[in-house]
PDB file of C-alpha atoms in Angstrom:
ATOM      1  CA  UNK A1491     141.576 122.494  -4.814  1.00  0.00           C
ATOM      2  CA  UNK A1492     144.403 122.969  -7.305  1.00  0.00           C
ATOM      3  CA  UNK A1493     145.487 119.622  -8.703  1.00  0.00           C
ATOM      4  CA  UNK A1494     149.253 119.578  -9.202  1.00  0.00           C
ATOM      5  CA  UNK A1495     148.928 116.490 -11.340  1.00  0.00           C
ATOM      6  CA  UNK A1496     146.170 116.177 -13.933  1.00  0.00           C
ATOM      7  CA  UNK A1497     144.341 112.861 -14.211  1.00  0.00           C
ATOM      8  CA  UNK A1498     145.162 111.353 -17.606  1.00  0.00           C
ATOM      9  CA  UNK A1499     142.023 110.162 -19.357  1.00  0.00           C
ATOM     10  CA  UNK A1500     142.238 108.476 -22.764  1.00  0.00           C
ATOM     11  CA  UNK A1501     139.685 107.539 -25.404  1.00  0.00           C
ATOM     12  CA  UNK A1502     140.147 104.643 -27.720  1.00  0.00           C
ATOM     13  CA  UNK A1503     137.710 105.724 -30.435  1.00  0.00           C
ATOM     14  CA  UNK A1504     136.502 109.260 -31.144  1.00  0.00           C
ATOM     15  CA  UNK A1505     133.137 108.428 -32.709  1.00  0.00           C
ATOM     16  CA  UNK A1506     129.807 109.958 -31.562  1.00  0.00           C
ATOM     17  CA  UNK A1507     129.881 108.548 -28.035  1.00  0.00           C
ATOM     18  CA  UNK A1508     133.594 109.023 -27.343  1.00  0.00           C
ATOM     19  CA  UNK A1509     133.469 112.587 -28.637  1.00  0.00           C
ATOM     20  CA  UNK A1510     130.325 113.373 -26.611  1.00  0.00           C
ATOM     21  CA  UNK A1511     131.936 112.174 -23.359  1.00  0.00           C
ATOM     22  CA  UNK A1512     135.097 114.192 -24.094  1.00  0.00           C
ATOM     23  CA  UNK A1513     132.971 117.305 -24.743  1.00  0.00           C
ATOM     24  CA  UNK A1514     131.062 116.617 -21.516  1.00  0.00           C
ATOM     25  CA  UNK A1515     134.313 116.522 -19.539  1.00  0.00           C
ATOM     26  CA  UNK A1516     135.648 119.676 -21.234  1.00  0.00           C
ATOM     27  CA  UNK A1517     132.454 121.603 -20.388  1.00  0.00           C
ATOM     28  CA  UNK A1518     132.282 120.406 -16.758  1.00  0.00           C
ATOM     29  CA  UNK A1519     134.042 121.080 -13.452  1.00  0.00           C
ATOM     30  CA  UNK A1520     136.408 118.242 -14.311  1.00  0.00           C
ATOM     31  CA  UNK A1521     138.008 120.198 -17.153  1.00  0.00           C
ATOM     32  CA  UNK A1522     140.784 121.694 -15.009  1.00  0.00           C
ATOM     33  CA  UNK A1523     141.829 118.426 -13.361  1.00  0.00           C
ATOM     34  CA  UNK A1524     141.769 116.138 -16.425  1.00  0.00           C
ATOM     35  CA  UNK A1525     144.129 115.810 -19.389  1.00  0.00           C
ATOM     36  CA  UNK A1526     142.405 114.270 -22.419  1.00  0.00           C
ATOM     37  CA  UNK A1527     144.040 111.978 -24.974  1.00  0.00           C
ATOM     38  CA  UNK A1528     142.500 110.050 -27.852  1.00  0.00           C
ATOM     39  CA  UNK A1529     143.416 107.547 -30.524  1.00  0.00           C
ATOM     40  CA  UNK A1530     141.275 106.967 -33.603  1.00  0.00           C
ATOM     41  CA  UNK A1531     142.324 105.232 -36.852  1.00  0.00           C
ATOM     42  CA  UNK A1532     140.958 108.306 -38.655  1.00  0.00           C
ATOM     43  CA  UNK A1533     143.107 110.931 -36.969  1.00  0.00           C
ATOM     44  CA  UNK A1534     140.984 113.840 -38.208  1.00  0.00           C
ATOM     45  CA  UNK A1535     138.224 112.793 -35.790  1.00  0.00           C
ATOM     46  CA  UNK A1536     140.580 113.449 -32.870  1.00  0.00           C
ATOM     47  CA  UNK A1537     141.951 116.640 -34.418  1.00  0.00           C
ATOM     48  CA  UNK A1538     138.374 117.953 -34.601  1.00  0.00           C
ATOM     49  CA  UNK A1539     138.374 117.839 -30.782  1.00  0.00           C
ATOM     50  CA  UNK A1540     141.504 120.030 -30.362  1.00  0.00           C
ATOM     51  CA  UNK A1541     139.336 122.903 -29.057  1.00  0.00           C
ATOM     52  CA  UNK A1542     138.202 120.660 -26.191  1.00  0.00           C
ATOM     53  CA  UNK A1543     141.876 120.199 -25.277  1.00  0.00           C
ATOM     54  CA  UNK A1544     142.122 116.639 -26.639  1.00  0.00           C
ATOM     55  CA  UNK A1545     145.610 115.499 -27.606  1.00  0.00           C
ATOM     56  CA  UNK A1546     145.945 112.926 -30.450  1.00  0.00           C
ATOM     57  CA  UNK A1547     148.254 109.923 -29.992  1.00  0.00           C
ATOM     58  CA  UNK A1548     149.570 107.535 -32.650  1.00  0.00           C
ATOM     59  CA  UNK A1549     148.530 104.083 -31.443  1.00  0.00           C
ATOM     60  CA  UNK A1550     146.337 102.122 -29.037  1.00  0.00           C
ATOM     61  CA  UNK A1551     149.375 101.115 -26.934  1.00  0.00           C
ATOM     62  CA  UNK A1552     150.635 104.702 -26.715  1.00  0.00           C
ATOM     63  CA  UNK A1553     147.222 105.828 -25.450  1.00  0.00           C
ATOM     64  CA  UNK A1554     147.169 103.188 -22.701  1.00  0.00           C
ATOM     65  CA  UNK A1555     150.753 103.997 -21.699  1.00  0.00           C
ATOM     66  CA  UNK A1556     149.878 107.685 -21.341  1.00  0.00           C
ATOM     67  CA  UNK A1557     146.625 107.279 -19.393  1.00  0.00           C
ATOM     68  CA  UNK A1558     145.382 105.854 -16.123  1.00  0.00           C
ATOM     69  CA  UNK A1559     141.751 105.820 -17.309  1.00  0.00           C
ATOM     70  CA  UNK A1560     141.054 104.440 -20.773  1.00  0.00           C
ATOM     71  CA  UNK A1561     137.605 104.523 -22.379  1.00  0.00           C
ATOM     72  CA  UNK A1562     137.051 101.694 -24.856  1.00  0.00           C
ATOM     73  CA  UNK A1563     134.697 103.728 -27.039  1.00  0.00           C
ATOM     74  CA  UNK A1564     134.609 101.166 -29.858  1.00  0.00           C
ATOM     75  CA  UNK A1565     131.939  98.804 -31.165  1.00  0.00           C
ATOM     76  CA  UNK A1566     131.572  95.376 -29.492  1.00  0.00           C
ATOM     77  CA  UNK A1567     132.648  93.659 -32.716  1.00  0.00           C
ATOM     78  CA  UNK A1568     136.076  95.417 -32.583  1.00  0.00           C
ATOM     79  CA  UNK A1569     137.089  94.226 -29.127  1.00  0.00           C
ATOM     80  CA  UNK A1570     138.556  90.939 -30.315  1.00  0.00           C
ATOM     81  CA  UNK A1571     141.017  92.738 -32.614  1.00  0.00           C
ATOM     82  CA  UNK A1572     141.792  95.703 -30.324  1.00  0.00           C
ATOM     83  CA  UNK A1573     142.248  94.256 -26.814  1.00  0.00           C
ATOM     84  CA  UNK A1574     145.426  92.247 -27.718  1.00  0.00           C
ATOM     85  CA  UNK A1575     147.014  95.560 -28.878  1.00  0.00           C
ATOM     86  CA  UNK A1576     146.612  96.961 -25.341  1.00  0.00           C
ATOM     87  CA  UNK A1577     147.994  93.938 -23.498  1.00  0.00           C
ATOM     88  CA  UNK A1578     151.588  95.058 -23.076  1.00  0.00           C
ATOM     89  CA  UNK A1579     150.698  98.643 -22.091  1.00  0.00           C
ATOM     90  CA  UNK A1580     148.026  97.861 -19.455  1.00  0.00           C
ATOM     91  CA  UNK A1581     149.271  97.861 -15.848  1.00  0.00           C
ATOM     92  CA  UNK A1582     147.677  97.231 -12.443  1.00  0.00           C
ATOM     93  CA  UNK A1583     146.992 100.998 -12.253  1.00  0.00           C
ATOM     94  CA  UNK A1584     145.037 101.093 -15.549  1.00  0.00           C
ATOM     95  CA  UNK A1585     141.250 101.421 -15.378  1.00  0.00           C
ATOM     96  CA  UNK A1586     139.475 100.305 -18.572  1.00  0.00           C
ATOM     97  CA  UNK A1587     135.973 101.698 -19.127  1.00  0.00           C
ATOM     98  CA  UNK A1588     133.913  99.767 -21.668  1.00  0.00           C
ATOM     99  CA  UNK A1589     130.844 101.405 -23.270  1.00  0.00           C
ATOM    100  CA  UNK A1590     130.155  98.418 -25.538  1.00  0.00           C
ATOM    101  CA  UNK A1591     126.863  96.574 -25.268  1.00  0.00           C
ATOM    102  CA  UNK A1592     127.132  92.987 -24.096  1.00  0.00           C
ATOM    103  CA  UNK A1593     130.902  92.875 -23.439  1.00  0.00           C
ATOM    104  CA  UNK A1594     131.594  91.424 -19.972  1.00  0.00           C
ATOM    105  CA  UNK A1595     134.305  92.325 -17.484  1.00  0.00           C
ATOM    106  CA  UNK A1596     135.483  88.714 -17.460  1.00  0.00           C
ATOM    107  CA  UNK A1597     135.994  88.814 -21.252  1.00  0.00           C
ATOM    108  CA  UNK A1598     138.095  91.990 -21.047  1.00  0.00           C
ATOM    109  CA  UNK A1599     140.244  90.590 -18.209  1.00  0.00           C
ATOM    110  CA  UNK A1600     140.690  87.331 -20.087  1.00  0.00           C
ATOM    111  CA  UNK A1601     141.856  89.113 -23.263  1.00  0.00           C
ATOM    112  CA  UNK A1602     144.256  91.385 -21.345  1.00  0.00           C
ATOM    113  CA  UNK A1603     145.651  88.375 -19.519  1.00  0.00           C
ATOM    114  CA  UNK A1604     145.285  89.442 -15.872  1.00  0.00           C
ATOM    115  CA  UNK A1605     142.543  90.885 -13.596  1.00  0.00           C
ATOM    116  CA  UNK A1606     142.753  94.450 -14.887  1.00  0.00           C
ATOM    117  CA  UNK A1607     140.458  97.098 -13.308  1.00  0.00           C
ATOM    118  CA  UNK A1608     137.283  97.472 -15.367  1.00  0.00           C
ATOM    119  CA  UNK A1609     134.169  99.662 -15.271  1.00  0.00           C
ATOM    120  CA  UNK A1610     131.264  98.594 -17.490  1.00  0.00           C
ATOM    121  CA  UNK A1611     129.165 101.515 -18.760  1.00  0.00           C
ATOM    122  CA  UNK A1612     125.950 101.469 -20.779  1.00  0.00           C
ATOM    123  CA  UNK A1613     125.289 105.047 -21.933  1.00  0.00           C
ATOM    124  CA  UNK A1614     122.748 106.212 -24.529  1.00  0.00           C
ATOM    125  CA  UNK A1615     122.841 108.757 -27.375  1.00  0.00           C
ATOM    126  CA  UNK A1616     121.058 111.613 -25.472  1.00  0.00           C
ATOM    127  CA  UNK A1617     124.518 111.862 -23.907  1.00  0.00           C
ATOM    128  CA  UNK A1618     125.269 113.955 -27.045  1.00  0.00           C
ATOM    129  CA  UNK A1619     123.047 116.690 -25.528  1.00  0.00           C
ATOM    130  CA  UNK A1620     124.251 116.033 -21.954  1.00  0.00           C
ATOM    131  CA  UNK A1621     120.945 114.327 -21.233  1.00  0.00           C
ATOM    132  CA  UNK A1622     122.374 110.820 -21.098  1.00  0.00           C
ATOM    133  CA  UNK A1623     121.202 107.963 -18.891  1.00  0.00           C
ATOM    134  CA  UNK A1624     124.195 105.740 -18.102  1.00  0.00           C
ATOM    135  CA  UNK A1625     124.200 102.473 -16.186  1.00  0.00           C
ATOM    136  CA  UNK A1626     127.532 101.641 -14.504  1.00  0.00           C
ATOM    137  CA  UNK A1627     128.983  98.541 -12.846  1.00  0.00           C
ATOM    138  CA  UNK A1628     132.383  98.196 -11.123  1.00  0.00           C
ATOM    139  CA  UNK A1629     134.475  95.063 -11.784  1.00  0.00           C
ATOM    140  CA  UNK A1630     137.005  94.107  -9.071  1.00  0.00           C
ATOM    141  CA  UNK A1631     139.755  95.086  -8.381  1.00  0.00           C
ATOM    142  CA  UNK A1632     138.644  98.632  -9.316  1.00  0.00           C
ATOM    143  CA  UNK A1633     138.592 100.839  -6.182  1.00  0.00           C
ATOM    144  CA  UNK A1634     135.639 102.887  -4.899  1.00  0.00           C
ATOM    145  CA  UNK A1635     137.410 106.168  -5.613  1.00  0.00           C
ATOM    146  CA  UNK A1636     138.310 105.097  -9.170  1.00  0.00           C
ATOM    147  CA  UNK A1637     134.731 104.013  -9.798  1.00  0.00           C
ATOM    148  CA  UNK A1638     133.398 107.305  -8.386  1.00  0.00           C
ATOM    149  CA  UNK A1639     135.685 109.260 -10.707  1.00  0.00           C
ATOM    150  CA  UNK A1640     134.267 107.381 -13.728  1.00  0.00           C
ATOM    151  CA  UNK A1641     130.732 108.044 -12.431  1.00  0.00           C
ATOM    152  CA  UNK A1642     131.605 111.759 -12.141  1.00  0.00           C
ATOM    153  CA  UNK A1643     132.584 111.777 -15.827  1.00  0.00           C
ATOM    154  CA  UNK A1644     129.229 110.312 -16.897  1.00  0.00           C
ATOM    155  CA  UNK A1645     127.380 112.663 -14.518  1.00  0.00           C
ATOM    156  CA  UNK A1646     128.887 115.494 -16.562  1.00  0.00           C
ATOM    157  CA  UNK A1647     126.861 114.106 -19.508  1.00  0.00           C
ATOM    158  CA  UNK A1648     123.522 113.361 -17.763  1.00  0.00           C
ATOM    159  CA  UNK A1649     122.413 110.955 -15.025  1.00  0.00           C
ATOM    160  CA  UNK A1650     123.910 107.681 -13.839  1.00  0.00           C
ATOM    161  CA  UNK A1651     122.792 104.599 -11.942  1.00  0.00           C
ATOM    162  CA  UNK A1652     124.957 101.876 -10.391  1.00  0.00           C
ATOM    163  CA  UNK A1653     124.146  98.232 -11.146  1.00  0.00           C
ATOM    164  CA  UNK A1654     125.510  94.779 -10.489  1.00  0.00           C
ATOM    165  CA  UNK A1655     127.727  93.477 -13.324  1.00  0.00           C
ATOM    166  CA  UNK A1656     125.251  90.658 -14.070  1.00  0.00           C
ATOM    167  CA  UNK A1657     122.452  93.209 -14.613  1.00  0.00           C
ATOM    168  CA  UNK A1658     124.322  95.153 -17.292  1.00  0.00           C
ATOM    169  CA  UNK A1659     123.006  93.115 -20.231  1.00  0.00           C
ATOM    170  CA  UNK A1660     119.384  93.266 -19.057  1.00  0.00           C
ATOM    171  CA  UNK A1661     119.475  97.060 -18.582  1.00  0.00           C
ATOM    172  CA  UNK A1662     120.383  97.813 -22.233  1.00  0.00           C
ATOM    173  CA  UNK A1663     116.706  97.707 -23.299  1.00  0.00           C
ATOM    174  CA  UNK A1664     115.815 100.200 -20.580  1.00  0.00           C
ATOM    175  CA  UNK A1665     118.332 102.977 -21.299  1.00  0.00           C
ATOM    176  CA  UNK A1666     120.777 102.026 -24.060  1.00  0.00           C
ATOM    177  CA  UNK A1667     118.370 100.967 -26.820  1.00  0.00           C
ATOM    178  CA  UNK A1668     115.122 102.497 -25.548  1.00  0.00           C
ATOM    179  CA  UNK A1669     115.596 105.895 -27.238  1.00  0.00           C
ATOM    180  CA  UNK A1670     115.237 104.125 -30.621  1.00  0.00           C
ATOM    181  CA  UNK A1671     112.048 102.365 -29.457  1.00  0.00           C
ATOM    182  CA  UNK A1672     110.649 105.693 -28.248  1.00  0.00           C
ATOM    183  CA  UNK A1673     111.572 107.395 -31.562  1.00  0.00           C
ATOM    184  CA  UNK A1674     109.699 104.688 -33.498  1.00  0.00           C
ATOM    185  CA  UNK A1675     106.615 105.211 -31.278  1.00  0.00           C
ATOM    186  CA  UNK A1676     106.882 108.974 -31.929  1.00  0.00           C
ATOM    187  CA  UNK A1677     107.104 108.263 -35.652  1.00  0.00           C
ATOM    188  CA  UNK A1678     103.566 106.811 -35.484  1.00  0.00           C
ATOM    189  CA  UNK A1679     102.222 110.140 -34.241  1.00  0.00           C
ATOM    190  CA  UNK A1680     104.137 112.054 -36.924  1.00  0.00           C
ATOM    191  CA  UNK A1681     102.791 109.723 -39.631  1.00  0.00           C
ATOM    192  CA  UNK A1682      99.213 110.246 -38.411  1.00  0.00           C
ATOM    193  CA  UNK A1683      99.715 114.035 -38.321  1.00  0.00           C
ATOM    194  CA  UNK A1684     100.975 114.005 -41.893  1.00  0.00           C
ATOM    195  CA  UNK A1685      97.975 111.960 -43.071  1.00  0.00           C
ATOM    196  CA  UNK A1686      95.631 114.303 -41.190  1.00  0.00           C
ATOM    197  CA  UNK A1687      97.237 117.308 -42.917  1.00  0.00           C
ATOM    198  CA  UNK A1688      98.492 118.903 -39.681  1.00  0.00           C
ATOM    199  CA  UNK A1689     101.371 121.386 -39.726  1.00  0.00           C
ATOM    200  CA  UNK A1690     104.683 119.562 -39.202  1.00  0.00           C
ATOM    201  CA  UNK A1691     106.256 122.172 -36.888  1.00  0.00           C
ATOM    202  CA  UNK A1692     103.168 122.494 -34.686  1.00  0.00           C
ATOM    203  CA  UNK A1693     102.874 118.702 -34.460  1.00  0.00           C
ATOM    204  CA  UNK A1694     106.527 118.296 -33.524  1.00  0.00           C
ATOM    205  CA  UNK A1695     106.411 121.030 -30.881  1.00  0.00           C
ATOM    206  CA  UNK A1696     103.298 119.657 -29.228  1.00  0.00           C
ATOM    207  CA  UNK A1697     104.314 116.009 -29.319  1.00  0.00           C
ATOM    208  CA  UNK A1698     107.850 116.693 -28.047  1.00  0.00           C
ATOM    209  CA  UNK A1699     106.500 118.775 -25.153  1.00  0.00           C
ATOM    210  CA  UNK A1700     103.954 116.021 -24.414  1.00  0.00           C
ATOM    211  CA  UNK A1701     106.775 113.440 -24.241  1.00  0.00           C
ATOM    212  CA  UNK A1702     108.794 115.692 -21.935  1.00  0.00           C
ATOM    213  CA  UNK A1703     105.748 116.488 -19.818  1.00  0.00           C
ATOM    214  CA  UNK A1704     104.726 112.832 -19.574  1.00  0.00           C
ATOM    215  CA  UNK A1705     108.281 111.844 -18.538  1.00  0.00           C
ATOM    216  CA  UNK A1706     108.186 114.549 -15.816  1.00  0.00           C
ATOM    217  CA  UNK A1707     104.821 113.282 -14.596  1.00  0.00           C
ATOM    218  CA  UNK A1708     106.282 109.756 -14.251  1.00  0.00           C
ATOM    219  CA  UNK A1709     109.304 111.215 -12.426  1.00  0.00           C
ATOM    220  CA  UNK A1710     107.701 113.839 -10.198  1.00  0.00           C
ATOM    221  CA  UNK A1711     103.900 113.536  -9.856  1.00  0.00           C
ATOM    222  CA  UNK A1712     104.016 110.793  -7.229  1.00  0.00           C
ATOM    223  CA  UNK A1713     101.405 108.742  -9.169  1.00  0.00           C
ATOM    224  CA  UNK A1714     102.026 105.249 -10.514  1.00  0.00           C
ATOM    225  CA  UNK A1715     101.728 104.482 -14.219  1.00  0.00           C
ATOM    226  CA  UNK A1716      98.203 103.056 -14.063  1.00  0.00           C
ATOM    227  CA  UNK A1717      96.920 106.116 -12.181  1.00  0.00           C
ATOM    228  CA  UNK A1718      98.579 108.426 -14.693  1.00  0.00           C
ATOM    229  CA  UNK A1719      96.848 106.590 -17.557  1.00  0.00           C
ATOM    230  CA  UNK A1720      93.484 106.857 -15.763  1.00  0.00           C
ATOM    231  CA  UNK A1721      93.937 110.610 -15.222  1.00  0.00           C
ATOM    232  CA  UNK A1722      93.949 111.165 -18.992  1.00  0.00           C
ATOM    233  CA  UNK A1723      91.064 108.764 -19.671  1.00  0.00           C
ATOM    234  CA  UNK A1724      87.511 110.092 -19.151  1.00  0.00           C
ATOM    235  CA  UNK A1725      84.837 107.345 -19.388  1.00  0.00           C
ATOM    236  CA  UNK A1726      83.564 107.172 -22.966  1.00  0.00           C
ATOM    237  CA  UNK A1727      86.062 109.811 -24.064  1.00  0.00           C
ATOM    238  CA  UNK A1728      88.616 110.237 -26.829  1.00  0.00           C
ATOM    239  CA  UNK A1729      91.620 108.820 -24.928  1.00  0.00           C
ATOM    240  CA  UNK A1730      89.847 105.545 -24.129  1.00  0.00           C
ATOM    241  CA  UNK A1731      88.831 105.169 -27.769  1.00  0.00           C
ATOM    242  CA  UNK A1732      92.534 105.338 -28.668  1.00  0.00           C
ATOM    243  CA  UNK A1733      93.753 103.218 -25.734  1.00  0.00           C
ATOM    244  CA  UNK A1734      91.351 100.434 -26.780  1.00  0.00           C
ATOM    245  CA  UNK A1735      93.255 100.058 -30.034  1.00  0.00           C
ATOM    246  CA  UNK A1736      96.617  99.964 -28.225  1.00  0.00           C
ATOM    247  CA  UNK A1737      95.278  97.268 -25.868  1.00  0.00           C
ATOM    248  CA  UNK A1738      93.956  95.357 -28.921  1.00  0.00           C
ATOM    249  CA  UNK A1739      97.448  95.479 -30.407  1.00  0.00           C
ATOM    250  CA  UNK A1740      98.930  94.300 -27.086  1.00  0.00           C
ATOM    251  CA  UNK A1741     101.306  97.252 -26.957  1.00  0.00           C
ATOM    252  CA  UNK A1742     102.748  96.330 -23.525  1.00  0.00           C
ATOM    253  CA  UNK A1743     103.419  92.722 -24.604  1.00  0.00           C
ATOM    254  CA  UNK A1744     105.093  93.932 -27.783  1.00  0.00           C
ATOM    255  CA  UNK A1745     107.380  96.250 -25.762  1.00  0.00           C
ATOM    256  CA  UNK A1746     108.276  93.466 -23.301  1.00  0.00           C
ATOM    257  CA  UNK A1747     109.057  91.169 -26.234  1.00  0.00           C
ATOM    258  CA  UNK A1748     111.176  93.934 -27.823  1.00  0.00           C
ATOM    259  CA  UNK A1749     113.192  94.290 -24.592  1.00  0.00           C
ATOM    260  CA  UNK A1750     113.652  90.523 -24.256  1.00  0.00           C
ATOM    261  CA  UNK A1751     114.935  90.351 -27.822  1.00  0.00           C
ATOM    262  CA  UNK A1752     117.367  93.175 -27.067  1.00  0.00           C
ATOM    263  CA  UNK A1753     118.705  91.332 -23.969  1.00  0.00           C
ATOM    264  CA  UNK A1754     119.041  88.071 -25.902  1.00  0.00           C
ATOM    265  CA  UNK A1755     121.237  89.810 -28.478  1.00  0.00           C
ATOM    266  CA  UNK A1756     123.383  91.318 -25.724  1.00  0.00           C
ATOM    267  CA  UNK A1757     123.938  87.838 -24.302  1.00  0.00           C
ATOM    268  CA  UNK A1758     124.932  86.551 -27.749  1.00  0.00           C
ATOM    269  CA  UNK A1759     127.437  89.418 -28.155  1.00  0.00           C
ATOM    270  CA  UNK A1760     129.023  88.591 -24.817  1.00  0.00           C
ATOM    271  CA  UNK A1761     129.845  85.000 -25.804  1.00  0.00           C
TER     272      UNK A1761
END
């Protein structure tokens, strides 16, 4: 269908995440029906996105006045200073999309001064390669169709899941922060390979494919995690010898504790 009127979508912040979402929109089916605007204190960051059809504006308020959908693509620490600048421009039609960890819908509405429409989003950095995993929660009075439009935008950058607003802080460990935890785990294998004198390229190729393959087995094999572990572990074999050390180090407990610590910090940020 030909849209007579483009949907105005604005980005407050054109850092890694903001830029990645804009590029995702520009490369997707949404490109023809969306007009993109952005404001960033460093204007060159927005100008770098001119090829994606992004138009630079001069202030936060101007961005909000121009757009129905506004992505708050700024760090949680900046909300306190930035939200008051939007106050006068936000209307009952505005939909604010927050991608900041730990910031609640109630906090945004309180700072704006009325029950503005909000969508909470927790994306992750694989969004940069359009392999993102984004958790989304609608905050009343946002409508179903407005929420679905926001979901469509994140679907252009990977996969999405819909959560309850009160689950958004707990989910950060699972998709928002987890890539870093997985990278650190991978670093252990790379460190071993280096010490063992194995070729760096070969090691990287094989480990990366093993991570991808293992993820696909979890997704598509139909087996649960414990069964998958058993399938790799012959009695008295090499895998069990390695697993014994991971059990000794209480790997699962350490990961649970890491996730709990992540959630605790999200709760602190939201206060």
